[in-house]
Amino acid sequence: MKNLDEIILARRTVREFNSEIPSEDQVKQVLQAGLFAPYAALALSGKDKFRQFVVVEGQSATSAEIKKIVKNHTAKLVKFVPLYNLFAHHKISPAFQKRLSSDLLGEAPFFVFVIEPKGFPPAAAQSISHCLENMWLKATE
């Protein structure tokens, strides 16, 4: 437990990134960390692959199309912010509204999509959260 506590206490949020592009081996190590994350046991249901990753290069035609879809989707969400703020207990700040209207995906060298089948009980969202935490810890080690 002491080792885990040291890791957790040493972790810091990174808000500025350098321009270094990770190697293919580094990307594979990050994905492998995601594979070792907890998952809904019955999500396997006899399948070989319970969790899959799709890696898209950041400067590809595919990522440009994904960025366009995300930007269109968030633009639709921003229209509902005044209505949400009228009825919700927690308000969406003007700074976050501005962020929703900008390029949310930025200029990352890779985009990773995590796909996990629904299991029983349905815990795919929690499983993917564990997966992303492992990947974040590995990527920022």
C-alpha atoms as an extended CHARMM CRD file, in Angstrom:
* protein
*
       141  EXT
         1         1  MET       CA              0.0000000000        0.0000000000        0.0000000000  PROA      1               0.0000000000
         2         2  LYS       CA              2.8960000000        2.3530000000        0.6940000000  PROA      2               0.0000000000
         3         3  ASN       CA              4.0510000000        2.1680000000       -2.9390000000  PROA      3               0.0000000000
         4         4  LEU       CA              0.5550000000        2.8930000000       -4.2130000000  PROA      4               0.0000000000
         5         5  ASP       CA              0.1860000000        5.8190000000       -1.8120000000  PROA      5               0.0000000000
         6         6  GLU       CA              3.4760000000        7.2680000000       -3.0660000000  PROA      6               0.0000000000
         7         7  ILE       CA              2.3220000000        6.9770000000       -6.6810000000  PROA      7               0.0000000000
         8         8  ILE       CA             -1.0270000000        8.6140000000       -5.9530000000  PROA      8               0.0000000000
         9         9  LEU       CA              0.5420000000       11.4400000000       -3.9530000000  PROA      9               0.0000000000
        10        10  ALA       CA              3.1910000000       12.0830000000       -6.6270000000  PROA      10              0.0000000000
        11        11  ARG       CA              0.6510000000       12.3440000000       -9.4680000000  PROA      11              0.0000000000
        12        12  ARG       CA              0.0480000000       15.8770000000      -10.7310000000  PROA      12              0.0000000000
        13        13  THR       CA             -2.3010000000       17.3230000000      -13.3060000000  PROA      13              0.0000000000
        14        14  VAL       CA             -0.5280000000       18.3140000000      -16.4950000000  PROA      14              0.0000000000
        15        15  ARG       CA             -2.0000000000       21.3130000000      -18.2830000000  PROA      15              0.0000000000
        16        16  GLU       CA              0.8620000000       22.0680000000      -20.6380000000  PROA      16              0.0000000000
        17        17  PHE       CA              2.2190000000       19.5050000000      -23.0270000000  PROA      17              0.0000000000
        18        18  ASN       CA              5.4430000000       19.4600000000      -24.9910000000  PROA      18              0.0000000000
        19        19  SER       CA              5.6000000000       18.8110000000      -28.7190000000  PROA      19              0.0000000000
        20        20  GLU       CA              7.3520000000       15.4370000000      -28.3420000000  PROA      20              0.0000000000
        21        21  ILE       CA              5.4720000000       12.7250000000      -30.2230000000  PROA      21              0.0000000000
        22        22  PRO       CA              5.3900000000        9.4000000000      -28.3870000000  PROA      22              0.0000000000
        23        23  SER       CA              6.9110000000        6.3940000000      -30.1270000000  PROA      23              0.0000000000
        24        24  GLU       CA              4.7880000000        3.4680000000      -31.2680000000  PROA      24              0.0000000000
        25        25  ASP       CA              6.1890000000        1.4370000000      -28.3640000000  PROA      25              0.0000000000
        26        26  GLN       CA              5.1790000000        4.1320000000      -25.8580000000  PROA      26              0.0000000000
        27        27  VAL       CA              1.6500000000        4.2300000000      -27.2820000000  PROA      27              0.0000000000
        28        28  LYS       CA              1.4440000000        0.4380000000      -26.9920000000  PROA      28              0.0000000000
        29        29  GLN       CA              2.5570000000        0.6300000000      -23.3430000000  PROA      29              0.0000000000
        30        30  VAL       CA             -0.1770000000        3.1850000000      -22.5980000000  PROA      30              0.0000000000
        31        31  LEU       CA             -2.7790000000        0.9620000000      -24.2800000000  PROA      31              0.0000000000
        32        32  GLN       CA             -1.5220000000       -2.0640000000      -22.3500000000  PROA      32              0.0000000000
        33        33  ALA       CA             -1.9780000000       -0.1420000000      -19.0810000000  PROA      33              0.0000000000
        34        34  GLY       CA             -5.5880000000        0.3930000000      -20.1500000000  PROA      34              0.0000000000
        35        35  LEU       CA             -6.0310000000       -3.3200000000      -20.7770000000  PROA      35              0.0000000000
        36        36  PHE       CA             -4.9970000000       -4.0990000000      -17.2030000000  PROA      36              0.0000000000
        37        37  ALA       CA             -7.6590000000       -1.8150000000      -15.7050000000  PROA      37              0.0000000000
        38        38  PRO       CA            -10.6400000000       -3.3570000000      -13.8780000000  PROA      38              0.0000000000
        39        39  TYR       CA            -13.6720000000       -4.2320000000      -15.9930000000  PROA      39              0.0000000000
        40        40  ALA       CA            -17.1410000000       -5.6540000000      -15.6090000000  PROA      40              0.0000000000
        41        41  ALA       CA            -16.3540000000       -9.3810000000      -15.4080000000  PROA      41              0.0000000000
        42        42  LEU       CA            -19.4310000000      -10.4600000000      -17.3070000000  PROA      42              0.0000000000
        43        43  ALA       CA            -18.6380000000       -8.0410000000      -20.1230000000  PROA      43              0.0000000000
        44        44  LEU       CA            -16.3890000000      -10.7930000000      -21.4460000000  PROA      44              0.0000000000
        45        45  SER       CA            -19.2560000000      -13.2070000000      -22.0470000000  PROA      45              0.0000000000
        46        46  GLY       CA            -16.9880000000      -15.6340000000      -23.8780000000  PROA      46              0.0000000000
        47        47  LYS       CA            -15.4920000000      -13.0280000000      -26.2180000000  PROA      47              0.0000000000
        48        48  ASP       CA            -11.7700000000      -12.7980000000      -26.8710000000  PROA      48              0.0000000000
        49        49  LYS       CA            -11.6940000000       -9.0120000000      -26.7820000000  PROA      49              0.0000000000
        50        50  PHE       CA            -13.5820000000       -7.2830000000      -24.0270000000  PROA      50              0.0000000000
        51        51  ARG       CA            -11.9430000000       -3.8740000000      -24.4790000000  PROA      51              0.0000000000
        52        52  GLN       CA            -10.7220000000       -2.4810000000      -27.7570000000  PROA      52              0.0000000000
        53        53  PHE       CA             -8.7870000000        0.6290000000      -28.7080000000  PROA      53              0.0000000000
        54        54  VAL       CA             -8.9330000000        2.6810000000      -31.8670000000  PROA      54              0.0000000000
        55        55  VAL       CA             -5.9170000000        4.9440000000      -32.3170000000  PROA      55              0.0000000000
        56        56  VAL       CA             -6.2090000000        7.7690000000      -34.8380000000  PROA      56              0.0000000000
        57        57  GLU       CA             -3.2580000000        9.9260000000      -35.8590000000  PROA      57              0.0000000000
        58        58  GLY       CA             -3.8570000000       13.5350000000      -34.8670000000  PROA      58              0.0000000000
        59        59  GLN       CA             -3.0010000000       15.0450000000      -38.2370000000  PROA      59              0.0000000000
        60        60  SER       CA             -4.9220000000       12.5730000000      -40.4090000000  PROA      60              0.0000000000
        61        61  ALA       CA             -8.0080000000       13.0040000000      -42.5750000000  PROA      61              0.0000000000
        62        62  THR       CA             -9.8740000000       10.7620000000      -40.1240000000  PROA      62              0.0000000000
        63        63  SER       CA             -9.0420000000       13.0150000000      -37.1540000000  PROA      63              0.0000000000
        64        64  ALA       CA            -10.1000000000       16.0900000000      -39.1720000000  PROA      64              0.0000000000
        65        65  GLU       CA            -13.4930000000       14.4610000000      -39.7860000000  PROA      65              0.0000000000
        66        66  ILE       CA            -13.8250000000       13.4880000000      -36.1080000000  PROA      66              0.0000000000
        67        67  LYS       CA            -12.9730000000       17.0540000000      -35.0420000000  PROA      67              0.0000000000
        68        68  LYS       CA            -15.6480000000       18.3930000000      -37.3760000000  PROA      68              0.0000000000
        69        69  ILE       CA            -18.2750000000       16.0350000000      -35.9140000000  PROA      69              0.0000000000
        70        70  VAL       CA            -17.3240000000       16.9440000000      -32.3230000000  PROA      70              0.0000000000
        71        71  LYS       CA            -17.3860000000       20.6750000000      -33.0910000000  PROA      71              0.0000000000
        72        72  ASN       CA            -20.8420000000       20.4230000000      -34.6980000000  PROA      72              0.0000000000
        73        73  HSD       CA            -22.1620000000       18.4050000000      -31.7690000000  PROA      73              0.0000000000
        74        74  THR       CA            -20.8350000000       20.7730000000      -29.0960000000  PROA      74              0.0000000000
        75        75  ALA       CA            -22.1560000000       23.7920000000      -31.0210000000  PROA      75              0.0000000000
        76        76  LYS       CA            -25.6260000000       22.2700000000      -30.6520000000  PROA      76              0.0000000000
        77        77  LEU       CA            -25.0740000000       21.7560000000      -26.9120000000  PROA      77              0.0000000000
        78        78  VAL       CA            -24.0000000000       25.3730000000      -26.3670000000  PROA      78              0.0000000000
        79        79  LYS       CA            -27.4410000000       26.5200000000      -27.5600000000  PROA      79              0.0000000000
        80        80  PHE       CA            -28.9800000000       24.8120000000      -24.5080000000  PROA      80              0.0000000000
        81        81  VAL       CA            -26.6400000000       26.3900000000      -21.9290000000  PROA      81              0.0000000000
        82        82  PRO       CA            -28.9580000000       29.3480000000      -21.0900000000  PROA      82              0.0000000000
        83        83  LEU       CA            -31.8640000000       26.9550000000      -20.5260000000  PROA      83              0.0000000000
        84        84  TYR       CA            -29.6760000000       24.6350000000      -18.4290000000  PROA      84              0.0000000000
        85        85  ASN       CA            -28.4370000000       27.5560000000      -16.3210000000  PROA      85              0.0000000000
        86        86  LEU       CA            -31.9990000000       28.6760000000      -15.7360000000  PROA      86              0.0000000000
        87        87  PHE       CA            -33.0650000000       25.3810000000      -14.1490000000  PROA      87              0.0000000000
        88        88  ALA       CA            -29.8860000000       23.6680000000      -12.9270000000  PROA      88              0.0000000000
        89        89  HSD       CA            -28.4470000000       23.9470000000       -9.4500000000  PROA      89              0.0000000000
        90        90  HSD       CA            -24.8980000000       24.1960000000      -10.8440000000  PROA      90              0.0000000000
        91        91  LYS       CA            -24.3540000000       26.7810000000      -13.5610000000  PROA      91              0.0000000000
        92        92  ILE       CA            -22.1200000000       26.3890000000      -16.5970000000  PROA      92              0.0000000000
        93        93  SER       CA            -19.4980000000       29.1310000000      -16.3960000000  PROA      93              0.0000000000
        94        94  PRO       CA            -18.8890000000       31.5280000000      -19.3000000000  PROA      94              0.0000000000
        95        95  ALA       CA            -15.3110000000       30.1930000000      -19.5180000000  PROA      95              0.0000000000
        96        96  PHE       CA            -16.5650000000       26.6180000000      -19.9720000000  PROA      96              0.0000000000
        97        97  GLN       CA            -19.1640000000       27.8070000000      -22.4990000000  PROA      97              0.0000000000
        98        98  LYS       CA            -16.3420000000       29.3780000000      -24.4910000000  PROA      98              0.0000000000
        99        99  ARG       CA            -14.3500000000       26.1370000000      -24.2470000000  PROA      99              0.0000000000
       100       100  LEU       CA            -17.3390000000       24.1950000000      -25.6170000000  PROA      100             0.0000000000
       101       101  SER       CA            -17.3510000000       26.4900000000      -28.6330000000  PROA      101             0.0000000000
       102       102  SER       CA            -13.6380000000       25.9850000000      -29.3430000000  PROA      102             0.0000000000
       103       103  ASP       CA            -11.6060000000       23.0940000000      -30.6880000000  PROA      103             0.0000000000
       104       104  LEU       CA            -12.0470000000       20.5610000000      -27.8680000000  PROA      104             0.0000000000
       105       105  LEU       CA             -9.6920000000       17.9900000000      -29.3320000000  PROA      105             0.0000000000
       106       106  GLY       CA             -6.7370000000       20.2740000000      -29.9230000000  PROA      106             0.0000000000
       107       107  GLU       CA             -3.5890000000       19.1650000000      -31.7030000000  PROA      107             0.0000000000
       108       108  ALA       CA             -2.7200000000       15.8760000000      -29.9970000000  PROA      108             0.0000000000
       109       109  PRO       CA             -0.4720000000       13.5130000000      -31.9730000000  PROA      109             0.0000000000
       110       110  PHE       CA             -2.9670000000       10.6560000000      -31.4030000000  PROA      110             0.0000000000
       111       111  PHE       CA             -6.5770000000       10.2370000000      -30.3510000000  PROA      111             0.0000000000
       112       112  VAL       CA             -7.5020000000        7.0290000000      -28.5530000000  PROA      112             0.0000000000
       113       113  PHE       CA            -11.0570000000        5.7160000000      -28.4730000000  PROA      113             0.0000000000
       114       114  VAL       CA            -11.8430000000        3.0320000000      -25.9130000000  PROA      114             0.0000000000
       115       115  ILE       CA            -14.6230000000        0.6040000000      -26.7850000000  PROA      115             0.0000000000
       116       116  GLU       CA            -16.0380000000       -1.8300000000      -24.2770000000  PROA      116             0.0000000000
       117       117  PRO       CA            -19.1870000000       -3.9490000000      -24.6280000000  PROA      117             0.0000000000
       118       118  LYS       CA            -21.9890000000       -3.5980000000      -22.1390000000  PROA      118             0.0000000000
       119       119  GLY       CA            -21.9550000000       -6.2920000000      -19.5090000000  PROA      119             0.0000000000
       120       120  PHE       CA            -24.1960000000       -7.2580000000      -16.6740000000  PROA      120             0.0000000000
       121       121  PRO       CA            -24.5080000000       -5.3730000000      -14.5070000000  PROA      121             0.0000000000
       122       122  PRO       CA            -23.9760000000       -2.4890000000      -16.9480000000  PROA      122             0.0000000000
       123       123  ALA       CA            -20.6370000000       -1.0390000000      -15.8630000000  PROA      123             0.0000000000
       124       124  ALA       CA            -18.9460000000       -0.0870000000      -19.1300000000  PROA      124             0.0000000000
       125       125  ALA       CA            -18.7170000000        3.6040000000      -18.1500000000  PROA      125             0.0000000000
       126       126  GLN       CA            -17.0190000000        2.7570000000      -14.8620000000  PROA      126             0.0000000000
       127       127  SER       CA            -14.7170000000        0.2520000000      -16.5590000000  PROA      127             0.0000000000
       128       128  ILE       CA            -13.6790000000        2.7920000000      -19.1710000000  PROA      128             0.0000000000
       129       129  SER       CA            -13.0300000000        5.3400000000      -16.4120000000  PROA      129             0.0000000000
       130       130  HSD       CA            -10.6280000000        2.8860000000      -14.7520000000  PROA      130             0.0000000000
       131       131  CYS       CA             -9.0280000000        2.2320000000      -18.1240000000  PROA      131             0.0000000000
       132       132  LEU       CA             -8.5010000000        5.9500000000      -18.8050000000  PROA      132             0.0000000000
       133       133  GLU       CA             -7.0110000000        6.5090000000      -15.3490000000  PROA      133             0.0000000000
       134       134  ASN       CA             -4.4810000000        3.7040000000      -15.9250000000  PROA      134             0.0000000000
       135       135  MET       CA             -3.6410000000        5.1110000000      -19.3490000000  PROA      135             0.0000000000
       136       136  TRP       CA             -3.2310000000        8.6320000000      -17.9420000000  PROA      136             0.0000000000
       137       137  LEU       CA             -0.9340000000        7.4030000000      -15.1730000000  PROA      137             0.0000000000
       138       138  LYS       CA              1.1760000000        5.4680000000      -17.6940000000  PROA      138             0.0000000000
       139       139  ALA       CA              1.3180000000        8.3260000000      -20.1960000000  PROA      139             0.0000000000
       140       140  THR       CA              2.4670000000       10.8230000000      -17.5630000000  PROA      140             0.0000000000
       141       141  GLU       CA              4.8660000000        8.5910000000      -15.6250000000  PROA      141             0.0000000000
